[in-house]
XYZ file of C-alpha atoms in Angstrom:
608
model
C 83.461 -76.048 -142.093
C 83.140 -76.761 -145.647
C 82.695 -74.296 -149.039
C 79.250 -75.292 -149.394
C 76.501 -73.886 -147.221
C 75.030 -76.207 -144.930
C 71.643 -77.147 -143.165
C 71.984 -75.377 -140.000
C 69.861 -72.073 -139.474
C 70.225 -68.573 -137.572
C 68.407 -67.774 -134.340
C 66.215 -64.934 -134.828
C 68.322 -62.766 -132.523
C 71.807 -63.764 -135.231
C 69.601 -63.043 -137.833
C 68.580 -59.843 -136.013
C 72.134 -58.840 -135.654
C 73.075 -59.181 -139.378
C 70.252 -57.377 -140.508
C 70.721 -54.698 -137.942
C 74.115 -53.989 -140.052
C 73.781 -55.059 -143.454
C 69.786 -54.277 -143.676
C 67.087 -57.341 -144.447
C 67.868 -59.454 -147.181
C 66.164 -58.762 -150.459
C 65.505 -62.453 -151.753
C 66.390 -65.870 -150.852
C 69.818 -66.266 -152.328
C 70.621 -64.228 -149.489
C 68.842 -65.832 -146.467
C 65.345 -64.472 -147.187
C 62.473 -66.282 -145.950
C 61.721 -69.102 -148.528
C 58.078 -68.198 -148.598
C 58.837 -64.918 -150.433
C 60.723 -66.505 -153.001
C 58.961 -64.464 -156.479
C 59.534 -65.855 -159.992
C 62.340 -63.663 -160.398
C 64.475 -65.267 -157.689
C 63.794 -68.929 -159.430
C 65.571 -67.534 -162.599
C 68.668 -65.986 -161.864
C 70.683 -65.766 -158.695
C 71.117 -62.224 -157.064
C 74.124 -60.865 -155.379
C 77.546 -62.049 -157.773
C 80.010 -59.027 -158.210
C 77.904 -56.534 -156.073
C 77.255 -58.965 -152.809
C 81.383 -59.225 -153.178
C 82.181 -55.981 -153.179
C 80.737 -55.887 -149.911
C 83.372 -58.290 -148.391
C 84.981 -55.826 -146.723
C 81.903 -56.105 -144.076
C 82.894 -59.355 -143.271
C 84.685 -58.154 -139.981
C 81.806 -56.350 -138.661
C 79.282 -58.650 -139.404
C 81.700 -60.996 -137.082
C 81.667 -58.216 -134.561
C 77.679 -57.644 -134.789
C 76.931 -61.490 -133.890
C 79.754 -61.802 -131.188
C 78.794 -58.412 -129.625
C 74.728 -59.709 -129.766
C 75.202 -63.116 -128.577
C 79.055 -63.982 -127.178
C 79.759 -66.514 -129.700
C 79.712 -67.082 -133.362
C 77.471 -70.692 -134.512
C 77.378 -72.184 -137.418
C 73.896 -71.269 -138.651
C 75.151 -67.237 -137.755
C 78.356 -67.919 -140.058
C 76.308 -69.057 -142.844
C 73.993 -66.469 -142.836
C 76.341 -63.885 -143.075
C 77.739 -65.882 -145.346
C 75.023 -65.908 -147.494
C 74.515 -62.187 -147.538
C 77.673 -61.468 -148.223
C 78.264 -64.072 -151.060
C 81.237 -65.037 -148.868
C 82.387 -69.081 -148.732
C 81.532 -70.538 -145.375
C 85.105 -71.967 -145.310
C 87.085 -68.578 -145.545
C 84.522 -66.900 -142.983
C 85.487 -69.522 -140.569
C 88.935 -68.958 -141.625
C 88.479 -65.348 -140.288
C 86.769 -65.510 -137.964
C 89.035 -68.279 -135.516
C 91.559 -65.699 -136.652
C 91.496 -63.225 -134.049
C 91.246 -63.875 -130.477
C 88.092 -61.852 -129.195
C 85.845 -64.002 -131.495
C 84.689 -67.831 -130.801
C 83.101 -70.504 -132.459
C 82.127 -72.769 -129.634
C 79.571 -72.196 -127.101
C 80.861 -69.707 -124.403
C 78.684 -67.467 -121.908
C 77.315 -64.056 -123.137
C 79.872 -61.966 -120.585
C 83.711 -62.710 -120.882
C 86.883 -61.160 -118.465
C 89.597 -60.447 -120.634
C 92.699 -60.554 -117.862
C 95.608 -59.177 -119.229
C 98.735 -61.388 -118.370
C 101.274 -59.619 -120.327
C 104.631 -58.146 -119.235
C 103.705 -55.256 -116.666
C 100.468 -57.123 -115.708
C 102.719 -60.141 -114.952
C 104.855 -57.987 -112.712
C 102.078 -56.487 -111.084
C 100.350 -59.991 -109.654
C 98.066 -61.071 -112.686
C 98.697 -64.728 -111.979
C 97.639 -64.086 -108.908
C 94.510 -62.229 -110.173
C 93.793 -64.881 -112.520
C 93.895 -67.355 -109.629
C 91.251 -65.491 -107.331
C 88.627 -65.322 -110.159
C 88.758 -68.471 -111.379
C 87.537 -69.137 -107.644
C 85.465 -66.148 -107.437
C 83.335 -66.160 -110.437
C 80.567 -69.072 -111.416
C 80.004 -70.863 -114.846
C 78.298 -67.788 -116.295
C 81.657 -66.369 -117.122
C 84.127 -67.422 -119.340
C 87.808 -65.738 -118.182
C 90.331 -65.040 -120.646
C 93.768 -64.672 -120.209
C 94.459 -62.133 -122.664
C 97.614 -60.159 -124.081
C 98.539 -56.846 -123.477
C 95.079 -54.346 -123.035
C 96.898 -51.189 -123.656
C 96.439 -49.993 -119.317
C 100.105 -50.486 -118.449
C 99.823 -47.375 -116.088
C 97.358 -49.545 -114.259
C 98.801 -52.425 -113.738
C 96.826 -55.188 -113.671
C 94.112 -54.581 -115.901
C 90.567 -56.746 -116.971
C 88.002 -55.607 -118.935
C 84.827 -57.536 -118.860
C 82.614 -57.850 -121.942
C 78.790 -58.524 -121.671
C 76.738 -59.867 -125.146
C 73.546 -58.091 -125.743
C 72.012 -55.160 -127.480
C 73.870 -53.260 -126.786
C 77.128 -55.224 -125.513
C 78.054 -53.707 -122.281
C 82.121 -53.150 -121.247
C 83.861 -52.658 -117.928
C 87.503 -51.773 -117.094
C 88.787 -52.647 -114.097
C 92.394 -51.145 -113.283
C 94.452 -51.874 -111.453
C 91.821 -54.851 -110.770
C 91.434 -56.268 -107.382
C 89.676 -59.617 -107.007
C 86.292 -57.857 -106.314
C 86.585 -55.000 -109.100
C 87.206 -57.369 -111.709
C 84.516 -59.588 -110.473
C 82.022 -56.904 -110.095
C 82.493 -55.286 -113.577
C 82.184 -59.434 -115.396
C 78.957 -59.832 -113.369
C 77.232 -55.843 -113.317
C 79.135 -53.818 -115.803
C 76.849 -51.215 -115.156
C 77.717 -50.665 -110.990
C 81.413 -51.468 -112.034
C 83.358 -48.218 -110.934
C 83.810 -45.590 -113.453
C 87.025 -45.782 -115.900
C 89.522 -42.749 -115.142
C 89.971 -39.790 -117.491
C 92.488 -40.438 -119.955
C 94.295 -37.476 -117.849
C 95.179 -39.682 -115.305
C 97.828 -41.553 -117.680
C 99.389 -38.007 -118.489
C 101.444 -37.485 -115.250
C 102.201 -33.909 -117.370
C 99.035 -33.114 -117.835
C 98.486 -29.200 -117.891
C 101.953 -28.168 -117.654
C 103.571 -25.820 -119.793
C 105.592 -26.528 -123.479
C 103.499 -29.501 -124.234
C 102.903 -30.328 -128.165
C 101.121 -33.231 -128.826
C 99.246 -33.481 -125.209
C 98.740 -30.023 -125.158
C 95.093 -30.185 -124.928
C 94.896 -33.888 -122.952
C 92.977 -32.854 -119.841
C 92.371 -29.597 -120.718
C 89.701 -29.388 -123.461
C 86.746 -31.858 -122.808
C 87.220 -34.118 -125.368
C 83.262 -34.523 -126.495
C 82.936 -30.813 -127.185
C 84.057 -29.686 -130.849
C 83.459 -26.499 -129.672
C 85.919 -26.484 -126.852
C 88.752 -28.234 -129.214
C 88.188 -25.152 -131.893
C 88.430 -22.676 -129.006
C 91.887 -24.362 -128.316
C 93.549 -23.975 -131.512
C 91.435 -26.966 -133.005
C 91.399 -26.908 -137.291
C 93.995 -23.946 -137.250
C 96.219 -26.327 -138.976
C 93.183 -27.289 -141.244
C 92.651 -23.989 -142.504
C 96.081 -23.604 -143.107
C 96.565 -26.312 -145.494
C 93.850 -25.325 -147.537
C 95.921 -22.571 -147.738
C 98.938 -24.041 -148.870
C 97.361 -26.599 -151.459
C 97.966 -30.208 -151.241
C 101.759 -30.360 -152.680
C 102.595 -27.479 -149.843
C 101.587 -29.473 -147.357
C 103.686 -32.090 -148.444
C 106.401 -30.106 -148.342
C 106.001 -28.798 -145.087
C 105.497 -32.147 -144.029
C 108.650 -33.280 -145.764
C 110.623 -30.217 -144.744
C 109.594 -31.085 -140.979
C 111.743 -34.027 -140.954
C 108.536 -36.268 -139.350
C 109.205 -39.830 -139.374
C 107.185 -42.588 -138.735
C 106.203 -43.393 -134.657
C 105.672 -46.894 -134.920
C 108.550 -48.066 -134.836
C 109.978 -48.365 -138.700
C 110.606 -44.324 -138.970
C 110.206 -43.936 -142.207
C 109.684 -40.171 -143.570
C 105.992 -39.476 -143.312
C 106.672 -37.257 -146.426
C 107.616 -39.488 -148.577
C 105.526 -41.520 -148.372
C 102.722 -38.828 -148.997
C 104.425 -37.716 -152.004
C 104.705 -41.218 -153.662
C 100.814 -42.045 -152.834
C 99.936 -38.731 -154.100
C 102.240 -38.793 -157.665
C 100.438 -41.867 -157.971
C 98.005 -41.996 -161.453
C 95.672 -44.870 -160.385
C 92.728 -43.497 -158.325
C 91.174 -43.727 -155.574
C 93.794 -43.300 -153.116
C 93.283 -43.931 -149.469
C 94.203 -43.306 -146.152
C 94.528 -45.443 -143.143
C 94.814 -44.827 -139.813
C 96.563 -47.472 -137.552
C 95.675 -47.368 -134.406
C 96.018 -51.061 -133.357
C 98.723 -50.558 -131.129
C 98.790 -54.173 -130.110
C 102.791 -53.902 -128.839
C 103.002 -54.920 -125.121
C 103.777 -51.592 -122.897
C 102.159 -49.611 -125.747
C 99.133 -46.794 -124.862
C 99.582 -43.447 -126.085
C 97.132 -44.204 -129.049
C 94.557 -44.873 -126.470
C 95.379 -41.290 -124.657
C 95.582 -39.227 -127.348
C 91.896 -40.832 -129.149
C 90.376 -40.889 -125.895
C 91.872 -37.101 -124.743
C 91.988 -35.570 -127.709
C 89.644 -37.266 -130.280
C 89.007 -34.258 -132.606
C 92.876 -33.655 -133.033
C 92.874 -37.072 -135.069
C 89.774 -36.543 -137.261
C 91.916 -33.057 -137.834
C 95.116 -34.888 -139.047
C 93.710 -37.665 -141.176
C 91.705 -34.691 -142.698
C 94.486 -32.897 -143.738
C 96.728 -36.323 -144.662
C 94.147 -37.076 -146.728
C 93.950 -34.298 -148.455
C 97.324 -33.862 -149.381
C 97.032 -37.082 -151.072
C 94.347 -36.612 -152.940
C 91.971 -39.016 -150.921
C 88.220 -39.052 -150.243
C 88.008 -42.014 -147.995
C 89.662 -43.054 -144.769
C 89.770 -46.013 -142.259
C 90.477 -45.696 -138.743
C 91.229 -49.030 -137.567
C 91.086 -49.069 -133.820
C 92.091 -52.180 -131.577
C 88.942 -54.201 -130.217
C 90.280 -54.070 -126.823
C 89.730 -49.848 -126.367
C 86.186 -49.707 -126.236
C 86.290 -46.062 -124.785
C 88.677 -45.043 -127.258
C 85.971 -46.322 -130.487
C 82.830 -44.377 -128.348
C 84.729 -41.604 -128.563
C 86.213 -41.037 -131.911
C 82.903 -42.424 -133.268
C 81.320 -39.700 -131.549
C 83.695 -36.685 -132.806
C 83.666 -38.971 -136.409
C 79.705 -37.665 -136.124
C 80.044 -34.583 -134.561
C 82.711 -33.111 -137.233
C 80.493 -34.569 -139.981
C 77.231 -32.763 -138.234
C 78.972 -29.772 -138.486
C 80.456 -29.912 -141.902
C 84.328 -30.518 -140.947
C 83.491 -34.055 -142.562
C 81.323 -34.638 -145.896
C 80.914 -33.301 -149.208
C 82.005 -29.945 -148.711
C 84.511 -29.463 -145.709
C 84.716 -25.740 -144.427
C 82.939 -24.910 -147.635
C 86.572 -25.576 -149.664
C 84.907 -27.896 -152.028
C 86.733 -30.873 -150.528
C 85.440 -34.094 -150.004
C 86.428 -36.394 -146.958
C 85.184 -39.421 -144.504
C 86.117 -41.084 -142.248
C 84.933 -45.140 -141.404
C 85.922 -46.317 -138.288
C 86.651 -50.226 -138.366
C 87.339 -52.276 -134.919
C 89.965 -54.940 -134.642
C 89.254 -58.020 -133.104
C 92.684 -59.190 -131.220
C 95.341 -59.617 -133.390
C 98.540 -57.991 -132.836
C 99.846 -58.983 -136.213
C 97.584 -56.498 -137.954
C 99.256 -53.791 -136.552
C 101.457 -54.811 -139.929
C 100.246 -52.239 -142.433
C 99.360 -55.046 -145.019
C 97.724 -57.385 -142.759
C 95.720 -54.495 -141.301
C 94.938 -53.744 -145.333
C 93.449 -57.800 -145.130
C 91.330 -57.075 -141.912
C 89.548 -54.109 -143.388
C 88.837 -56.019 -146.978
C 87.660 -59.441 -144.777
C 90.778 -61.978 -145.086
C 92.487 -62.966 -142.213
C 94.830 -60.645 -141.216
C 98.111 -62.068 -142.640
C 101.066 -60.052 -144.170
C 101.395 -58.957 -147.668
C 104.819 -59.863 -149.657
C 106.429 -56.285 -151.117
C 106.884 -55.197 -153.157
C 104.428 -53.862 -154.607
C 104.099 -51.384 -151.745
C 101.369 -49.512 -150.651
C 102.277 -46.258 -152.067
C 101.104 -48.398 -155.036
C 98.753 -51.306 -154.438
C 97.728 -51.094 -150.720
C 93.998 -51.047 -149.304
C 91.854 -52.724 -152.352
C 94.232 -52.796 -154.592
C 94.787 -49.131 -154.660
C 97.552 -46.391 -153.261
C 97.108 -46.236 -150.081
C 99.192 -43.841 -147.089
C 98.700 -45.608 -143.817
C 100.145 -43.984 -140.538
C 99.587 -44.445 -136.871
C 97.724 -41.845 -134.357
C 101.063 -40.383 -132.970
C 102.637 -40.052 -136.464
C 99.206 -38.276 -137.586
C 98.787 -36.110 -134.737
C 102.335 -34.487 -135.116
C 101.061 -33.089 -137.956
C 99.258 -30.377 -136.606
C 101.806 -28.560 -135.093
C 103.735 -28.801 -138.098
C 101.354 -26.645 -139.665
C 100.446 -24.385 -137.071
C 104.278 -23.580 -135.911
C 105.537 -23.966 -139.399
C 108.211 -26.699 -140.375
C 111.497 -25.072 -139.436
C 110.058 -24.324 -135.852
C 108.964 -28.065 -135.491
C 112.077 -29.132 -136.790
C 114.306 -27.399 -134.653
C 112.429 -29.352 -131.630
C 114.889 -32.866 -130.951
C 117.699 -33.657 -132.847
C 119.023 -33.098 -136.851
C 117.749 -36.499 -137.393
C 114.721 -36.946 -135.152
C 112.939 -33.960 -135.074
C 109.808 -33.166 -133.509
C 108.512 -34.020 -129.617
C 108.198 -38.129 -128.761
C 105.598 -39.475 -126.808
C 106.780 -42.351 -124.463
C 104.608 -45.541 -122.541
C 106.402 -45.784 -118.987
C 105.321 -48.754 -117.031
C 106.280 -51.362 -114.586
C 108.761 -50.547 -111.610
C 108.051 -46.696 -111.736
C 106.276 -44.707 -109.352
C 104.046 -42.756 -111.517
C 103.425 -44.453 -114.757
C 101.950 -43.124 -117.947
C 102.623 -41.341 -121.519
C 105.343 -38.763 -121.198
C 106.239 -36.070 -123.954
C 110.120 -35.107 -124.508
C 111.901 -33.570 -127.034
C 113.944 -36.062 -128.910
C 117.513 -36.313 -127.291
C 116.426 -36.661 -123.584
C 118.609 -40.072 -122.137
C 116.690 -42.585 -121.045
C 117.405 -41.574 -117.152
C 116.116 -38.320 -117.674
C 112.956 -40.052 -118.295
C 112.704 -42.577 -116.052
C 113.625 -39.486 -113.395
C 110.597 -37.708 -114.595
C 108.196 -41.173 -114.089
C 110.036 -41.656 -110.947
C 111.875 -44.994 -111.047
C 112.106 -47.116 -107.724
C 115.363 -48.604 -106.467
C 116.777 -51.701 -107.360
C 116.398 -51.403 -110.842
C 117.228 -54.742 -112.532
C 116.538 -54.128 -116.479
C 114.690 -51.883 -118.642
C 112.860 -53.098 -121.585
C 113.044 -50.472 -124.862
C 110.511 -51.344 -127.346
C 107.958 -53.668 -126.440
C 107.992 -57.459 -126.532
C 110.026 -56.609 -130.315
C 112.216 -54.602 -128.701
C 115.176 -55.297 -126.025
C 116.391 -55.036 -122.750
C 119.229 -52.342 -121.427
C 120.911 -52.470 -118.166
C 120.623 -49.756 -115.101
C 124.006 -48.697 -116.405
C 122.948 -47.578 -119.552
C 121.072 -44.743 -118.399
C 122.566 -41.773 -120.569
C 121.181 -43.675 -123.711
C 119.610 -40.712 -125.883
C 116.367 -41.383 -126.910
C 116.772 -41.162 -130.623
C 116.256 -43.738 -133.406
C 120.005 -43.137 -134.125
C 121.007 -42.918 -130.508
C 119.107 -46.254 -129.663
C 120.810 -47.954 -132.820
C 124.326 -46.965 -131.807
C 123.453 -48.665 -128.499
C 122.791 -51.755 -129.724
C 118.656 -51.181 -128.945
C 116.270 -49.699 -130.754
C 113.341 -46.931 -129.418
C 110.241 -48.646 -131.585
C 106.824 -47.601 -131.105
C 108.295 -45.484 -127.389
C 108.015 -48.688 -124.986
C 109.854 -48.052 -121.518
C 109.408 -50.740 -118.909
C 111.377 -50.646 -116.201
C 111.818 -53.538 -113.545
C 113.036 -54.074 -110.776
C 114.924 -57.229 -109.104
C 112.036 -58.461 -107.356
C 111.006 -59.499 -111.229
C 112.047 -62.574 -112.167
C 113.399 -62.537 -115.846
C 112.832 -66.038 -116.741
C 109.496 -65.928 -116.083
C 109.674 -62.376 -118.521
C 111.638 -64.161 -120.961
C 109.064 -67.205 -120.965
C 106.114 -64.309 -121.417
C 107.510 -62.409 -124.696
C 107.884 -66.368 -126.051
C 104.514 -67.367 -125.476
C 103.461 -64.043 -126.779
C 104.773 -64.198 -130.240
C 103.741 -68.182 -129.890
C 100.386 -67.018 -130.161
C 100.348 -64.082 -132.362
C 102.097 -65.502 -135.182
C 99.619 -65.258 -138.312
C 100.980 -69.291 -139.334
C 101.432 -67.649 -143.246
C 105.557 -68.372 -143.329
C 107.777 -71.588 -141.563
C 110.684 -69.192 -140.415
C 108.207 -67.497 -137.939
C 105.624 -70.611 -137.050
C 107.747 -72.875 -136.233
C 110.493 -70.397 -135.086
C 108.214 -68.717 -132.144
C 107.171 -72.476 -131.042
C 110.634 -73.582 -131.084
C 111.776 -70.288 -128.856
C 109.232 -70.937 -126.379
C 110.267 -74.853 -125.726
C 114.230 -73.837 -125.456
C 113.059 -71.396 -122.972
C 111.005 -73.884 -121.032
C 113.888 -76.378 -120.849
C 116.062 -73.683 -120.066
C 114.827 -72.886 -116.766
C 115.139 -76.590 -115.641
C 118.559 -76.927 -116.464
C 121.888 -75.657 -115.740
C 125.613 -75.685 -116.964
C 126.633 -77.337 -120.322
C 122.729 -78.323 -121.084
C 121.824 -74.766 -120.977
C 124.513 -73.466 -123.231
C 123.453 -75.845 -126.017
C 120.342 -74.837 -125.503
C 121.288 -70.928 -125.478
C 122.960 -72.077 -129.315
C 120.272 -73.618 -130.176
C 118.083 -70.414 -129.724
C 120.471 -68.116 -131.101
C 120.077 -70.347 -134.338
C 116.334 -70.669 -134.119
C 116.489 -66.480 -133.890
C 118.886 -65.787 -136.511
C 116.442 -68.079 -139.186
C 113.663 -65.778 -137.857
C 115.573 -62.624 -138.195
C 116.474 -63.888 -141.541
C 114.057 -65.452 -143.905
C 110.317 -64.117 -141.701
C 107.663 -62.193 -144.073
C 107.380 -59.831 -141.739
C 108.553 -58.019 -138.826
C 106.541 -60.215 -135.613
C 108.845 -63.078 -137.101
C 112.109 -60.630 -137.710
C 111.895 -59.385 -134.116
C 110.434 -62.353 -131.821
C 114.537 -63.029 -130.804
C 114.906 -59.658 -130.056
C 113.867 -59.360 -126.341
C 115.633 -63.069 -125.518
C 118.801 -62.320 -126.856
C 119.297 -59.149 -125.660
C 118.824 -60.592 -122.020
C 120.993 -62.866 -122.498
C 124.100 -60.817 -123.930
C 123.236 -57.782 -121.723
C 121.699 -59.282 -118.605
C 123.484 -62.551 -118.276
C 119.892 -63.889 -118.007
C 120.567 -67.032 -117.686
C 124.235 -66.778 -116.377
């Protein structure tokens, strides 16, 4: 792909697609028709600054041609190219970026098939295996990462090109599910409620999944009759620096896994004096074993548009992104939908509940990275780059999305929020611990008889939990964290789950990750996974972490074929490889990739 345009041309449907989002060209500088050229056009070129400023359509213009047609060409590219006054090269650069897109000719319906740590333990080798029997040439199966359906182990979801592009879940996936939803998404069985991943649903003292399979989660009506924009109306009450305080005073912390205090980091975006400031949404909870952003956007949809409502406004922002992962196409219908709905109704817009406050929401869709869950990279996606990491400082509090201050937070962080305000600060704050306050939400998968997002006050042990999902016997190791997190024994079962609790264990909670399993399992074969994982989700920006992840994955590989004094130079070898990760990475993927291996090896005796 070169910086220069080149010869080839768009098929009316591409060309369809692009103009279906960005509207028809105006002249030929930007792909018009050469038989409208006027005299104007043969003077001066059109587009310069203004076609730039609209780089930050990049990504959906990639979405727009992959969701029409199932593949990206090169005359597609360099049409959008064209329109958007972007270089051909750095579109292709993007666009090979993420996983979900392609470049070469592929069929119009693909079967994502998650192989990732639960799936793996639930028989998606085996699964992959069947359907490369089972299905014919006019689908193209991809083994994918982690889909964010851990409590339905294995999991596929099948996605069919067209106008509209067509999705089906299947999970768990049997041979014939999965190949009925690649080849008629349409008679493919119906996806559950997002109440079957609450095993809680209903009961009594909830906070955050109060309303999860209670309140339909279409009607804005039935969300208000449940306490919905209580917590609006109250900080319009208390003015933007109260809500900050109350915020602050709440002791909320980040839940994705750095915990750092959600007021702060309000107050410095909102002291800041260059304008405008903006907030972002993360929901691209790409960490394997991670879901409860899926549950609460699909469950509870209006409860987000709420909180990014009110974050925004206590930091002085007009403008929000919700960036949602591309693989939780139920989750983007419906917070597009209560995105429209709230705006329909004036609880988005110019003039929200008549306070003279102004506030939108965009919703942008990621395309399969899991390295733009990094707040900077996630900054890149949304302004068209490829979604690599940004040095710091400067931070985001000062130069985040374009340039400008920018808060970014994830669902579960945002969603706390509104029982901050409704119960008040010291009420929330008594809930947990003196230094994690506030309810937790927690992804329990694998060896556990009823899997699914659980809600506990901070300070429950880890066995208390896993008593409440039901964990089977034989327990052989329990993963805390995701594939960035790391592995406790069955005899470490009073652990408190705390940020400071996990720490002085030796673990760490992250983003609320529990897999447990069981000795049937084979931990190589686990071990092998997480390394292949952060193989192929390094961005390639820094050495430490490109080489580092490749190097981690062949150690691993010669492991299991050797024994005794080969092994143990081996087993140096990768605690060298992960200290230089830990050590000199950009960011975290890099800092954390040794994370899982080493703790199986000093607390399992992995390869022992």
């Amino acid at each position: 792909m070169d910086l220069h345009f080149g010869d080839s041309m768009p098929t009316d449907e591409e060309r369809a697609a692009v103009d279906a989002l960005l509207g028809p060209p105006e002249s030929s500088w930007e792909g018009a028709a050469r038989e409208g050229t006027t005299a104007a056009d043969l003077r001066w070129a059109r587009g310069g600054r203004q076609a730039r400023d609209r780089r930050d359509l990049l990504l959906p213009g990639l979405h727009a041609l992959n969701d029409r047609v199932g593949w990206i060409s090169e005359g597609a590219l360099d049409y959008l190219c064209r329109r958007l006054t972007v270089p051909p090269a750095e579109a292709y650069g993007v666009a090979t970026f993420y996983a979900m897109f392609s470049v070469k000719p592929r069929p119009a319906t693909v079967l994502h098939v998650c192989t990732d740590l639960t799936c793996t333990a639930a028989g998606a080798r085996e699964l992959c295996a069947g359907l490369e029997s089972g299905l014919g040439p006019g689908v193209h199966v991809d083994r994918s990462p982690c889909l964010g359906l851990c409590e339905r182990a294995p999991a596929t979801l099948a996605i069919r090109a067209g106008d509209p592009a067509r999705t089906a879940v299947s999970a768990p996936a049997t041979v014939r599910e999965a190949v009925l939803a690649a080849t008629a998404p349409d008679s493919a069985p119906e996806e559950p409620a997002a109440v079957s991943a609450v095993p809680q649903a209903g009961s009594e003292g909830l906070v955050l999944l109060s309303r999860v399979g209670v309140v339909d989660p279409a009607s804005l009506d039935d969300y208000r009759a449940h306490g919905g924009y209580s917590a609006l109306r109250r900080a319009f009450a208390l003015g933007p620096a109260g809500v900050i305080r109350e915020v602050t005073d709440s002791g909320l912390v980040g839940r994705g896994g750095a915990a750092f205090p959600t007021g702060r980091k309000w107050q410095a975006t909102a002291s800041q004096p260059d304008h405008p400031h903006y907030l972002v949404c993360n929901a691209d909870e790409s960490e394997p074993g991670t879901f409860k952003d899926r549950v609460l956007m699909e469950g509870d949809p209006y409860a987000l548009v709420e909180a990014m409502t009110i974050a925004a406004y206590a930091i002085g922002g007009h403008q929000g992104y919700l960036y949602v992962r591309g693989e939780y196409p139920r989750a983007i219908h419906r917070m597009q939908y209560a995105v429209d709905q709230a705006r329909a109704r004036g609880l988005l817009g110019d003039d929200i509940l008549g306070q003279g406050y102004a506030f939108d929401i965009e919703i942008r869709r990621g395309a399969g990275a899991y390295i733009c869950g990094e707040e900077t990279a996630l900054f890149n996606s949304i302004e068209g780059y490829r979604g690599e990491p940004r040095s710091k400082p400067p931070f985001p509090v000062e130069k985040g999305l374009f340039g400008k201050p920018t808060v970014e937070n994830n669902v579960e962080t945002l969603v706390n929020v509104l029982p901050i305000l409704t119960m008040g600060a010291p009420a929330y704050a008594a809930i947990g611990t003196a230094k994690s306050t506030g309810p937790k939400l927690f992804c329990v998968s694998g060896s556990v008889a009823r899997p699914g997002v659980y809600e506990v006050p901070f300070g429950a042990t880890l066995g208390e939990l896993l008593a409440r999902a039901g964990v089977r016997d034989r327990l052989r190791a329990v993963l805390l964290g995701g594939a960035a997190g790391g592995f406790v024994r069955p005899d470490e079962m009073d652990i408190p789950l705390t940020f400071e609790g996990t720490r002085a264990a030796g673990a760490t909670l992250g983003s609320g990750v529990v897999m447990a399993f069981d000795d049937t399992v084979p931990l190589p074969r686990l071990l092998l996974r997480i390394a292949e994982f952060f193989r192929d989700e390094s961005c390639g920006q820094c050495v430490p972490c490109r080489v580092g992840t490749v190097r981690q994955e062949e150690v691993l590989h010669r492991i299991a074929q050797r024994t005794g004094a080969a092994a143990a130079d081996d087993i140096a070898l990768l605690r060298e490889v992960g200290r230089a990760m830990r050590d000199a990475s950009i960011c975290g993927l890099g800092q954390t990739a040794w994370n899982a291996v080493e703790s199986a090896i000093d607390r399992l005796g992995a390869y022992e």
